[in-house]
Amino acid sequence: MTQEKRSVGAKDYVLAHAKKCAKLQGASRNAVQTLLIECLRLIRRHSAADFFLRPVDEGRDVAPGYYMIIDRHTEAMDLQTIEDRIDDGRCDSMAQFKILFQRIVDSCVKFNQNPDSLIRRDLATLQKLANPIIERCERKFNTQFVKPLSDDLKREVSESSVISVSPAQATKKQSSEKKRKLRIDAPYGDLTD
């Protein structure tokens, strides 16, 4: 390996380490990330979130076979992983946040099929708590980061709205346009007899 390749690899490592340290210190978050993290923080505060704070460890969490039922990459989700995705930019909207939170719900229900189990009761409590928090954060997100239509743009959109026309009306309109075109192209009628 050349010296240049080694130094580039070392630079990448240093940069990745610096980003990780900044993340741990809460530095360099943009406004969207800050709002999403605040929403997450409000959800985490409740004791019902305890089961969902970090990824499932089959041994520690007494959940043998969890990753045989729940796919580690497409289904498993937890609040820490959501925070990691916010920090690294893979979750940058309320829509994505809601999808990730729903993955927590879906994987919990899939693995814990007994609705009377402690974890399912905590999930129900967490959902009741989280839904209004998410709605409130979504309203704030939409007012801060989603630009409302200006009056001019609203008028332009309403003027260019598509009017639905039935097939019969469309055929009638096409034939009248053809007749009009004939009158314009041949003011004395069709002279090709």
XYZ file of N, CA and C in Angstrom, residues 66 71 102 156 171:
15
model
N -35.159 -13.630 18.486
C -35.719 -12.362 18.005
C -35.345 -12.116 16.551
N -36.342 -9.308 10.951
C -35.141 -9.090 10.145
C -34.360 -7.915 10.710
N -42.881 3.685 13.439
C -43.840 2.614 13.133
C -43.133 1.264 13.038
N -51.879 30.763 -9.556
C -51.382 30.091 -10.752
C -51.796 28.624 -10.771
N -63.944 13.661 -27.605
C -64.119 13.351 -29.021
C -64.855 14.492 -29.718
